[in-house]
Amino acid sequence: MDKRCKDLAEAVDPIKDGARIMIGGFGSSGIPFGLIDALLENGARGLTIIANNAGAGETGIAKLLKEERVAKVICSYPRTPGSIWFEKRYEADEIELEIVPQGTLAERIRAAGAGIGGFLTPTGYGTLLAEGKETRVIDGRGFVMEQPLPADFALLRAEQGDPWGNLRYHGTARNFNPIMATGARHSIAEVRHLSPAPLEPEHVVTPGIFIKSVVEYKVRP
Amino acid sequence: MNHLSDNALAARVARDIPDGSYVNLGIGKPTHVSAHVPEGREVIYHSENGILGVGPTPPDGQEDPEMIDASKRFITAAPGASFFEHSDSFMMMRGGHLDIAVLGAYQVAENGDLANWATLDQKFPPAVGGAMDLVVGVPTIFVMMRHTNRDGSPKLLRKCTYPLTGLGVVNRVYTDLAVLDVTKDGFQLVELTEGNTVADVQSATEATIHT
């Protein structure tokens, strides 16, 4: 089996207008900047982006917002230092925003990947973010029913990958990447080192079954 | 009225963190608590973006862009640290595995309700992050904040006016003026910043302070 793509453009070629795309990363770490740049080149518009943040500065998700490719953002923490393009689009009412508590975002993605049809979480019970959702009280404790959050594509960043799509990560760049790999139908990994030899099975964090394609991108942010 | 400095407030909170605790420090002021933990105590810091065992800031020039905490500051890994993905990280938070979380707040109500993620200003997009998960899952929630807003209006209220983060979740509040426990009767005074009187602190507080 060989899931290697020859370049970033080939890796993002299947992404079309209106796609729902998960993008790994937290802050500036673990973001697949190479794949995002390739997605800009690819030209797809009207995208729904599922990520923790909504980009900062002029790179990554911020660039997609700047270039008016994004219709909707589903995230936990859009407002960060430098998130000017998100704020601009939000204030002008040019994008839709769905705020999800971070742990619920992670668990909804995990549920999509695990074939779980929703779950009860105490997070957000009694708050604005539970409005309109089914709730239940179990042993005196309130829970909110949350639904799985699947996507068409996931763009991921890892430290090392092999032709089978196995991945391992570095430091806190792991974050959402392993669960997003499972939650999307077509997951694409940008890796800093793509080795022709298989990774040591004991070191694999994301098993290759979750990955459709893998491409090398040596640049480190 | 006497006000504790931010540093002194961080040191005061740190005194109440026992040896061997697993602790999550919220973004902003709470991140300074780790610098003040008394000598001889081992406290393991969790950061929601996937590390248990946050170590000190790296020396200049040795920053690793893929080693950051929830405040996006550069960090190192302490001895015994581990890395993990987001659902594991929030399993630790929501599942009751951490001992203490220290959070900032816009408002705290006398029944322990916490508001720290959104204001009533519609211009600003809200940003919840991991706050709602922490408050439902971590058994002890410390709030660390200024006692009043910049304009002098109170932050310790009978009822929060901002959107809530969690219901009845706060255990103790540390401010520049006093330390207060949230009890079934409301705010109970633990201690006053040196030189302050109960009347001083009550005048800066909407809710009743029990002594």
Short mmCIF file of C-alpha atoms in Angstrom, two decimals:
data_model
loop_
_atom_site.label_atom_id
_atom_site.label_comp_id
_atom_site.label_asym_id
_atom_site.label_seq_id
_atom_site.Cartn_x
_atom_site.Cartn_y
_atom_site.Cartn_z
CA MET A 1 0.00 0.00 0.00
CA ASP A 2 1.29 3.47 -0.86
CA LYS A 3 -0.69 6.54 0.23
CA ARG A 4 2.00 9.04 -0.68
CA CYS A 5 1.07 12.02 -2.88
CA LYS A 6 3.66 13.62 -5.11
CA ASP A 7 2.83 17.12 -3.87
CA LEU A 8 0.43 19.22 -1.82
CA ALA A 9 -1.68 20.16 -4.87
CA GLU A 10 -2.39 16.52 -5.66
CA ALA A 11 -3.29 15.89 -2.01
CA VAL A 12 -5.99 18.60 -1.89
CA ASP A 13 -7.27 18.08 -5.46
CA PRO A 14 -10.42 16.15 -4.38
CA ILE A 15 -11.63 19.14 -2.28
CA LYS A 16 -14.51 20.96 -4.01
CA ASP A 17 -16.74 23.97 -3.27
CA GLY A 18 -18.92 23.64 -0.17
CA ALA A 19 -16.77 20.96 1.49
CA ARG A 20 -16.77 20.51 5.28
CA ILE A 21 -13.13 20.45 6.33
CA MET A 22 -11.53 19.73 9.69
CA ILE A 23 -8.20 21.46 10.20
CA GLY A 24 -5.85 20.27 12.96
CA GLY A 25 -3.97 22.57 15.29
CA PHE A 26 -4.18 24.62 18.43
CA GLY A 27 -2.79 28.15 18.41
CA SER A 28 -0.06 28.01 15.79
CA SER A 29 1.07 24.49 16.61
CA GLY A 30 0.03 21.41 14.64
CA ILE A 31 -1.55 23.40 11.81
CA PRO A 32 -1.07 21.99 8.27
CA PHE A 33 0.07 25.28 6.74
CA GLY A 34 1.27 23.62 3.54
CA LEU A 35 -2.07 21.94 2.86
CA ILE A 36 -3.97 25.16 3.64
CA ASP A 37 -1.84 27.07 1.12
CA ALA A 38 -2.51 24.33 -1.43
CA LEU A 39 -6.24 24.58 -0.69
CA LEU A 40 -6.06 28.32 -1.46
CA GLU A 41 -4.44 27.50 -4.79
CA ASN A 42 -7.06 24.83 -5.42
CA GLY A 43 -9.70 27.58 -5.26
CA ALA A 44 -12.54 25.80 -3.42
CA ARG A 45 -15.09 28.22 -1.89
CA GLY A 46 -18.06 28.18 0.46
CA LEU A 47 -16.15 25.94 2.88
CA THR A 48 -17.18 24.96 6.39
CA ILE A 49 -14.10 24.91 8.59
CA ILE A 50 -14.05 22.83 11.78
CA ALA A 51 -11.08 23.75 13.96
CA ASN A 52 -10.23 24.92 17.47
CA ASN A 53 -9.34 28.47 16.45
CA ALA A 54 -10.25 30.68 13.51
CA GLY A 55 -6.75 31.67 12.50
CA ALA A 56 -4.46 34.55 13.43
CA GLY A 57 -2.28 36.93 11.45
CA GLU A 58 -2.22 36.37 7.69
CA THR A 59 -1.51 32.63 7.51
CA GLY A 60 -3.44 29.37 7.76
CA ILE A 61 -7.17 29.64 8.42
CA ALA A 62 -6.86 33.45 8.57
CA LYS A 63 -5.74 33.41 4.92
CA LEU A 64 -8.77 31.30 3.92
CA LEU A 65 -11.00 33.87 5.65
CA LYS A 66 -9.16 36.78 4.05
CA GLU A 67 -9.58 35.23 0.58
CA GLU A 68 -13.32 34.74 1.21
CA ARG A 69 -13.28 30.95 0.92
CA VAL A 70 -15.14 30.27 4.16
CA ALA A 71 -18.92 30.26 4.69
CA LYS A 72 -18.99 28.86 8.20
CA VAL A 73 -16.61 28.27 11.11
CA ILE A 74 -17.28 25.66 13.81
CA CYS A 75 -14.79 26.19 16.62
CA SER A 76 -14.29 26.74 20.35
CA TYR A 77 -12.08 29.81 20.45
CA PRO A 78 -12.22 32.12 17.43
CA ARG A 79 -11.02 35.27 19.18
CA THR A 80 -7.27 35.15 19.74
CA PRO A 81 -4.57 37.80 19.52
CA GLY A 82 -4.26 38.59 15.82
CA SER A 83 -7.54 36.97 14.71
CA ILE A 84 -8.29 40.08 12.64
CA TRP A 85 -9.63 38.33 9.54
CA PHE A 86 -12.07 36.29 11.55
CA GLU A 87 -13.26 39.40 13.41
CA LYS A 88 -13.59 41.36 10.16
CA ARG A 89 -15.72 38.68 8.49
CA TYR A 90 -17.77 38.14 11.65
CA GLU A 91 -18.52 41.83 12.19
CA ALA A 92 -19.52 42.21 8.52
CA ASP A 93 -21.83 39.19 8.95
CA GLU A 94 -20.03 37.43 6.09
CA ILE A 95 -19.57 34.14 7.90
CA GLU A 96 -21.62 31.92 10.13
CA LEU A 97 -20.13 30.96 13.51
CA GLU A 98 -20.96 27.92 15.64
CA ILE A 99 -19.25 28.03 19.04
CA VAL A 100 -18.70 24.63 20.65
CA PRO A 101 -17.02 24.04 24.03
CA GLN A 102 -13.58 22.61 23.30
CA GLY A 103 -14.11 19.24 24.96
CA THR A 104 -17.47 18.87 23.27
CA LEU A 105 -15.86 19.74 19.93
CA ALA A 106 -13.25 17.02 20.48
CA GLU A 107 -15.83 14.47 21.61
CA ARG A 108 -18.24 15.26 18.72
CA ILE A 109 -15.38 14.68 16.29
CA ARG A 110 -14.41 11.50 18.11
CA ALA A 111 -18.05 10.33 18.06
CA ALA A 112 -18.17 10.83 14.29
CA GLY A 113 -15.03 8.75 13.92
CA ALA A 114 -16.19 6.07 16.35
CA GLY A 115 -19.67 5.57 14.90
CA ILE A 116 -21.36 6.92 18.03
CA GLY A 117 -24.80 8.48 17.52
CA GLY A 118 -24.52 11.34 19.98
CA PHE A 119 -23.71 11.47 23.69
CA LEU A 120 -24.68 13.15 26.96
CA THR A 121 -22.18 15.60 28.44
CA PRO A 122 -22.46 17.80 31.53
CA THR A 123 -20.49 20.50 29.69
CA GLY A 124 -22.58 23.57 28.95
CA TYR A 125 -25.67 22.41 30.85
CA GLY A 126 -27.79 25.42 31.80
CA THR A 127 -25.81 27.79 29.54
CA LEU A 128 -26.48 29.56 26.23
CA LEU A 129 -24.59 26.81 24.38
CA ALA A 130 -27.17 24.22 25.44
CA GLU A 131 -30.13 26.21 24.13
CA GLY A 132 -32.33 24.24 21.77
CA LYS A 133 -30.61 20.95 22.65
CA GLU A 134 -32.15 17.96 24.36
CA THR A 135 -31.17 17.75 28.04
CA ARG A 136 -31.53 15.11 30.70
CA VAL A 137 -31.06 15.00 34.48
CA ILE A 138 -29.42 11.81 35.75
CA ASP A 139 -28.94 11.35 39.50
CA GLY A 140 -29.47 15.06 39.99
CA ARG A 141 -26.88 16.09 37.44
CA GLY A 142 -27.76 17.88 34.20
CA PHE A 143 -26.52 16.65 30.82
CA VAL A 144 -26.75 17.99 27.26
CA MET A 145 -27.28 15.73 24.25
CA GLU A 146 -24.58 16.44 21.67
CA GLN A 147 -24.41 15.11 18.11
CA PRO A 148 -21.45 13.68 16.18
CA LEU A 149 -19.60 16.16 13.96
CA PRO A 150 -18.39 14.48 10.77
CA ALA A 151 -16.54 16.13 7.88
CA ASP A 152 -15.75 15.46 4.24
CA PHE A 153 -12.04 16.14 4.66
CA ALA A 154 -9.44 16.57 7.41
CA LEU A 155 -6.21 18.47 6.87
CA LEU A 156 -3.64 17.28 9.40
CA ARG A 157 -0.09 17.96 10.47
CA ALA A 158 2.26 15.31 11.85
CA GLU A 159 5.97 14.97 12.50
CA GLN A 160 6.50 11.67 10.75
CA GLY A 161 4.57 9.45 8.39
CA ASP A 162 5.07 6.35 6.27
CA PRO A 163 3.56 5.09 2.97
CA TRP A 164 0.85 3.20 4.94
CA GLY A 165 -0.41 6.50 6.41
CA ASN A 166 0.81 5.76 9.92
CA LEU A 167 1.60 8.97 11.81
CA ARG A 168 3.43 10.18 14.86
CA TYR A 169 3.54 13.66 16.28
CA HIS A 170 5.79 16.14 18.06
CA GLY A 171 5.05 17.85 21.39
CA THR A 172 1.81 19.78 21.64
CA ALA A 173 1.34 19.74 17.85
CA ARG A 174 -0.65 16.52 18.31
CA ASN A 175 -3.80 18.21 19.75
CA PHE A 176 -6.85 17.70 17.46
CA ASN A 177 -4.96 15.90 14.67
CA PRO A 178 -5.46 12.25 15.75
CA ILE A 179 -9.22 12.57 16.36
CA MET A 180 -9.81 14.60 13.21
CA ALA A 181 -8.08 11.82 11.30
CA THR A 182 -10.93 9.55 12.41
CA GLY A 183 -13.83 12.02 12.02
CA ALA A 184 -13.45 12.84 8.31
CA ARG A 185 -14.16 10.58 5.34
CA HIS A 186 -10.98 11.68 3.57
CA SER A 187 -8.06 12.62 5.84
CA ILE A 188 -4.91 14.13 4.38
CA ALA A 189 -1.72 14.35 6.43
CA GLU A 190 1.13 16.78 5.85
CA VAL A 191 4.24 15.36 7.52
CA ARG A 192 7.64 16.88 8.19
CA HIS A 193 9.41 13.60 7.47
CA LEU A 194 7.93 11.04 5.12
CA SER A 195 9.97 7.89 5.44
CA PRO A 196 9.82 5.16 2.80
CA ALA A 197 10.33 2.63 5.60
CA PRO A 198 7.46 1.73 7.93
CA LEU A 199 7.26 3.51 11.29
CA GLU A 200 7.99 1.37 14.32
CA PRO A 201 4.50 -0.02 15.17
CA GLU A 202 4.97 0.77 18.88
CA HIS A 203 5.46 4.46 18.00
CA VAL A 204 2.44 4.88 15.73
CA VAL A 205 -0.13 7.30 17.23
CA THR A 206 -2.54 7.48 14.27
CA PRO A 207 -2.93 4.11 12.53
CA GLY A 208 -2.86 4.37 8.74
CA ILE A 209 -6.44 3.14 8.27
CA PHE A 210 -7.66 6.65 9.16
CA ILE A 211 -5.48 8.35 6.55
CA LYS A 212 -6.25 8.55 2.79
CA SER A 213 -3.11 10.33 1.70
CA VAL A 214 0.17 11.59 3.08
CA VAL A 215 2.48 14.23 1.69
CA GLU A 216 5.81 15.61 2.82
CA TYR A 217 6.11 19.28 3.80
CA LYS A 218 9.41 20.01 5.49
CA VAL A 219 8.76 23.62 6.50
CA ARG A 220 8.25 24.09 10.20
CA PRO A 221 6.31 27.17 11.31
CA MET B 1 -8.39 49.92 50.69
CA ASN B 2 -5.35 47.69 50.20
CA HIS B 3 -4.98 45.75 46.96
CA LEU B 4 -2.75 42.71 46.52
CA SER B 5 -0.51 42.96 43.46
CA ASP B 6 -1.01 40.36 40.72
CA ASN B 7 2.17 38.63 41.88
CA ALA B 8 1.11 38.53 45.52
CA LEU B 9 -2.31 37.22 44.45
CA ALA B 10 -0.67 34.43 42.41
CA ALA B 11 1.47 33.55 45.45
CA ARG B 12 -1.62 33.49 47.68
CA VAL B 13 -3.40 31.03 45.35
CA ALA B 14 -0.24 28.91 45.08
CA ARG B 15 -0.17 28.45 48.87
CA ASP B 16 -3.47 26.53 48.65
CA ILE B 17 -2.27 24.03 46.05
CA PRO B 18 -1.21 20.84 47.85
CA ASP B 19 1.83 18.73 47.01
CA GLY B 20 1.05 16.09 44.39
CA SER B 21 -1.87 17.95 42.78
CA TYR B 22 -2.79 17.80 39.11
CA VAL B 23 -3.71 21.39 38.23
CA ASN B 24 -5.05 23.26 35.20
CA LEU B 25 -4.25 26.97 35.07
CA GLY B 26 -6.57 29.10 32.95
CA ILE B 27 -5.26 31.69 30.52
CA GLY B 28 -4.30 35.14 31.79
CA LYS B 29 -3.52 35.79 35.47
CA PRO B 30 -3.81 32.12 36.57
CA THR B 31 -0.78 31.15 34.46
CA HIS B 32 1.41 33.05 36.96
CA VAL B 33 0.46 30.75 39.84
CA SER B 34 2.99 28.06 38.88
CA ALA B 35 5.91 30.44 39.48
CA HIS B 36 4.89 30.78 43.16
CA VAL B 37 4.34 27.21 44.31
CA PRO B 38 6.31 26.82 47.55
CA GLU B 39 9.63 25.01 47.40
CA GLY B 40 9.40 21.25 47.96
CA ARG B 41 5.92 20.75 46.48
CA GLU B 42 5.53 18.85 43.23
CA VAL B 43 2.54 20.11 41.27
CA ILE B 44 1.81 18.69 37.82
CA TYR B 45 0.31 21.19 35.39
CA HIS B 46 -2.11 20.15 32.68
CA SER B 47 -2.59 22.20 29.55
CA GLU B 48 -5.70 21.46 27.49
CA ASN B 49 -3.78 21.34 24.22
CA GLY B 50 -2.27 18.01 25.18
CA ILE B 51 0.45 18.05 27.82
CA LEU B 52 0.57 16.91 31.41
CA GLY B 53 3.71 18.22 33.09
CA VAL B 54 4.13 21.75 31.77
CA GLY B 55 7.65 22.92 32.61
CA PRO B 56 9.22 26.38 32.74
CA THR B 57 9.57 28.78 29.81
CA PRO B 58 12.54 27.80 27.61
CA PRO B 59 15.61 30.05 27.45
CA ASP B 60 15.70 32.60 24.59
CA GLY B 61 16.54 30.95 21.29
CA GLN B 62 15.46 27.48 22.44
CA GLU B 63 11.72 27.89 21.85
CA ASP B 64 10.03 25.03 20.02
CA PRO B 65 7.01 26.27 17.99
CA GLU B 66 5.32 22.95 18.67
CA MET B 67 5.66 23.26 22.46
CA ILE B 68 3.07 25.75 23.69
CA ASP B 69 0.48 25.99 26.46
CA ALA B 70 -3.20 26.99 26.30
CA SER B 71 -2.17 30.67 26.43
CA LYS B 72 0.03 30.00 23.35
CA ARG B 73 3.19 30.71 25.38
CA PHE B 74 6.33 28.66 24.75
CA ILE B 75 6.86 25.92 27.32
CA THR B 76 9.12 22.98 28.10
CA ALA B 77 8.18 19.51 29.32
CA ALA B 78 8.82 18.86 33.04
CA PRO B 79 10.27 15.51 34.19
CA GLY B 80 7.52 12.88 33.99
CA ALA B 81 5.55 14.80 31.33
CA SER B 82 3.36 13.21 28.68
CA PHE B 83 1.71 14.30 25.42
CA PHE B 84 -1.77 13.25 24.25
CA GLU B 85 -4.53 14.18 21.83
CA HIS B 86 -7.53 16.37 22.53
CA SER B 87 -10.16 13.82 23.51
CA ASP B 88 -7.75 12.32 26.07
CA SER B 89 -6.95 15.80 27.32
CA PHE B 90 -10.62 16.59 27.88
CA MET B 91 -11.19 13.14 29.35
CA MET B 92 -8.79 14.25 32.10
CA MET B 93 -10.76 17.48 32.54
CA ARG B 94 -14.36 16.32 32.20
CA GLY B 95 -13.81 12.92 33.77
CA GLY B 96 -12.78 14.27 37.17
CA HIS B 97 -9.11 13.26 36.95
CA LEU B 98 -7.59 16.67 37.65
CA ASP B 99 -7.67 18.05 41.21
CA ILE B 100 -7.82 21.83 40.85
CA ALA B 101 -8.48 24.40 38.13
CA VAL B 102 -7.62 28.07 38.59
CA LEU B 103 -9.67 30.34 36.32
CA GLY B 104 -10.22 34.01 35.65
CA ALA B 105 -13.77 35.41 35.72
CA TYR B 106 -15.94 38.31 34.62
CA GLN B 107 -18.49 37.56 37.35
CA VAL B 108 -19.08 35.08 40.19
CA ALA B 109 -22.47 34.75 41.91
CA GLU B 110 -23.05 33.84 45.55
CA ASN B 111 -24.41 30.43 44.52
CA GLY B 112 -21.13 29.63 42.71
CA ASP B 113 -22.32 30.43 39.18
CA LEU B 114 -19.42 31.50 36.98
CA ALA B 115 -19.42 33.83 33.95
CA ASN B 116 -16.09 33.99 32.14
CA TRP B 117 -16.63 33.36 28.43
CA ALA B 118 -18.92 35.99 26.93
CA THR B 119 -20.02 39.53 27.68
CA LEU B 120 -23.20 41.24 26.54
CA ASP B 121 -21.28 43.15 23.87
CA GLN B 122 -22.59 41.76 20.57
CA LYS B 123 -19.67 43.25 18.59
CA PHE B 124 -17.26 40.71 20.05
CA PRO B 125 -17.55 37.09 18.98
CA PRO B 126 -17.70 34.83 22.03
CA ALA B 127 -14.85 32.37 22.70
CA VAL B 128 -15.49 29.55 25.16
CA GLY B 129 -12.42 27.31 24.76
CA GLY B 130 -12.19 24.67 27.49
CA ALA B 131 -13.78 26.67 30.34
CA MET B 132 -17.15 24.89 30.33
CA ASP B 133 -15.48 21.46 30.37
CA LEU B 134 -13.17 22.39 33.25
CA VAL B 135 -15.91 23.70 35.52
CA VAL B 136 -18.10 20.60 35.20
CA GLY B 137 -15.25 18.14 35.56
CA VAL B 138 -12.65 19.46 37.99
CA PRO B 139 -13.69 18.93 41.63
CA THR B 140 -12.11 22.15 42.96
CA ILE B 141 -12.53 25.41 41.06
CA PHE B 142 -10.56 28.43 42.25
CA VAL B 143 -11.33 31.80 40.70
CA MET B 144 -8.64 34.44 40.68
CA MET B 145 -9.61 37.97 39.67
CA ARG B 146 -9.80 41.68 40.48
CA HIS B 147 -12.51 42.24 43.08
CA THR B 148 -14.24 44.89 40.93
CA ASN B 149 -14.28 46.02 37.30
CA ARG B 150 -12.13 48.97 36.23
CA ASP B 151 -15.09 51.32 36.70
CA GLY B 152 -15.54 50.06 40.27
CA SER B 153 -18.68 48.01 39.55
CA PRO B 154 -18.84 44.72 41.46
CA LYS B 155 -17.94 41.29 40.03
CA LEU B 156 -19.11 39.29 43.05
CA LEU B 157 -22.86 39.35 42.57
CA ARG B 158 -26.13 37.95 43.83
CA LYS B 159 -26.75 36.72 40.28
CA CYS B 160 -24.53 36.84 37.18
CA THR B 161 -25.73 39.13 34.37
CA TYR B 162 -23.34 37.75 31.73
CA PRO B 163 -23.87 34.36 30.02
CA LEU B 164 -22.89 31.54 32.38
CA THR B 165 -19.95 29.18 31.98
CA GLY B 166 -21.25 26.78 34.62
CA LEU B 167 -23.86 26.59 37.37
CA GLY B 168 -22.79 26.49 41.03
CA VAL B 169 -19.24 25.45 40.16
CA VAL B 170 -16.94 27.89 42.00
CA ASN B 171 -15.47 26.79 45.35
CA ARG B 172 -13.23 29.71 46.29
CA VAL B 173 -12.54 33.22 44.99
CA TYR B 174 -9.19 35.00 45.41
CA THR B 175 -9.21 38.73 44.75
CA ASP B 176 -6.93 41.67 45.44
CA LEU B 177 -9.16 42.50 48.46
CA ALA B 178 -10.05 39.18 50.07
CA VAL B 179 -10.38 35.40 49.86
CA LEU B 180 -13.95 34.07 49.94
CA ASP B 181 -15.44 30.58 49.94
CA VAL B 182 -18.69 29.82 48.15
CA THR B 183 -20.94 28.01 50.65
CA LYS B 184 -24.60 27.05 50.63
CA ASP B 185 -25.26 30.34 52.46
CA GLY B 186 -23.30 32.44 49.95
CA PHE B 187 -19.87 34.07 50.16
CA GLN B 188 -18.03 33.24 53.38
CA LEU B 189 -15.01 35.36 54.27
CA VAL B 190 -11.78 33.34 54.56
CA GLU B 191 -9.35 36.22 54.92
CA LEU B 192 -8.92 39.91 54.21
CA THR B 193 -5.96 41.45 52.45
CA GLU B 194 -3.94 43.02 55.24
CA GLY B 195 -5.32 46.39 56.30
CA ASN B 196 -8.82 45.90 54.82
CA THR B 197 -11.99 45.69 56.90
CA VAL B 198 -15.10 43.60 56.22
CA ALA B 199 -16.98 46.87 55.60
CA ASP B 200 -14.40 47.88 52.94
CA VAL B 201 -14.79 44.61 51.06
CA GLN B 202 -18.58 44.55 51.45
CA SER B 203 -18.75 48.02 49.89
CA ALA B 204 -17.06 46.60 46.76
CA THR B 205 -19.31 43.54 46.64
CA GLU B 206 -22.94 43.30 45.54
CA ALA B 207 -23.61 39.96 47.29
CA THR B 208 -23.59 39.68 51.07
CA ILE B 209 -20.31 38.60 52.66
CA HIS B 210 -20.81 36.28 55.62
CA THR B 211 -18.22 36.37 58.39
#
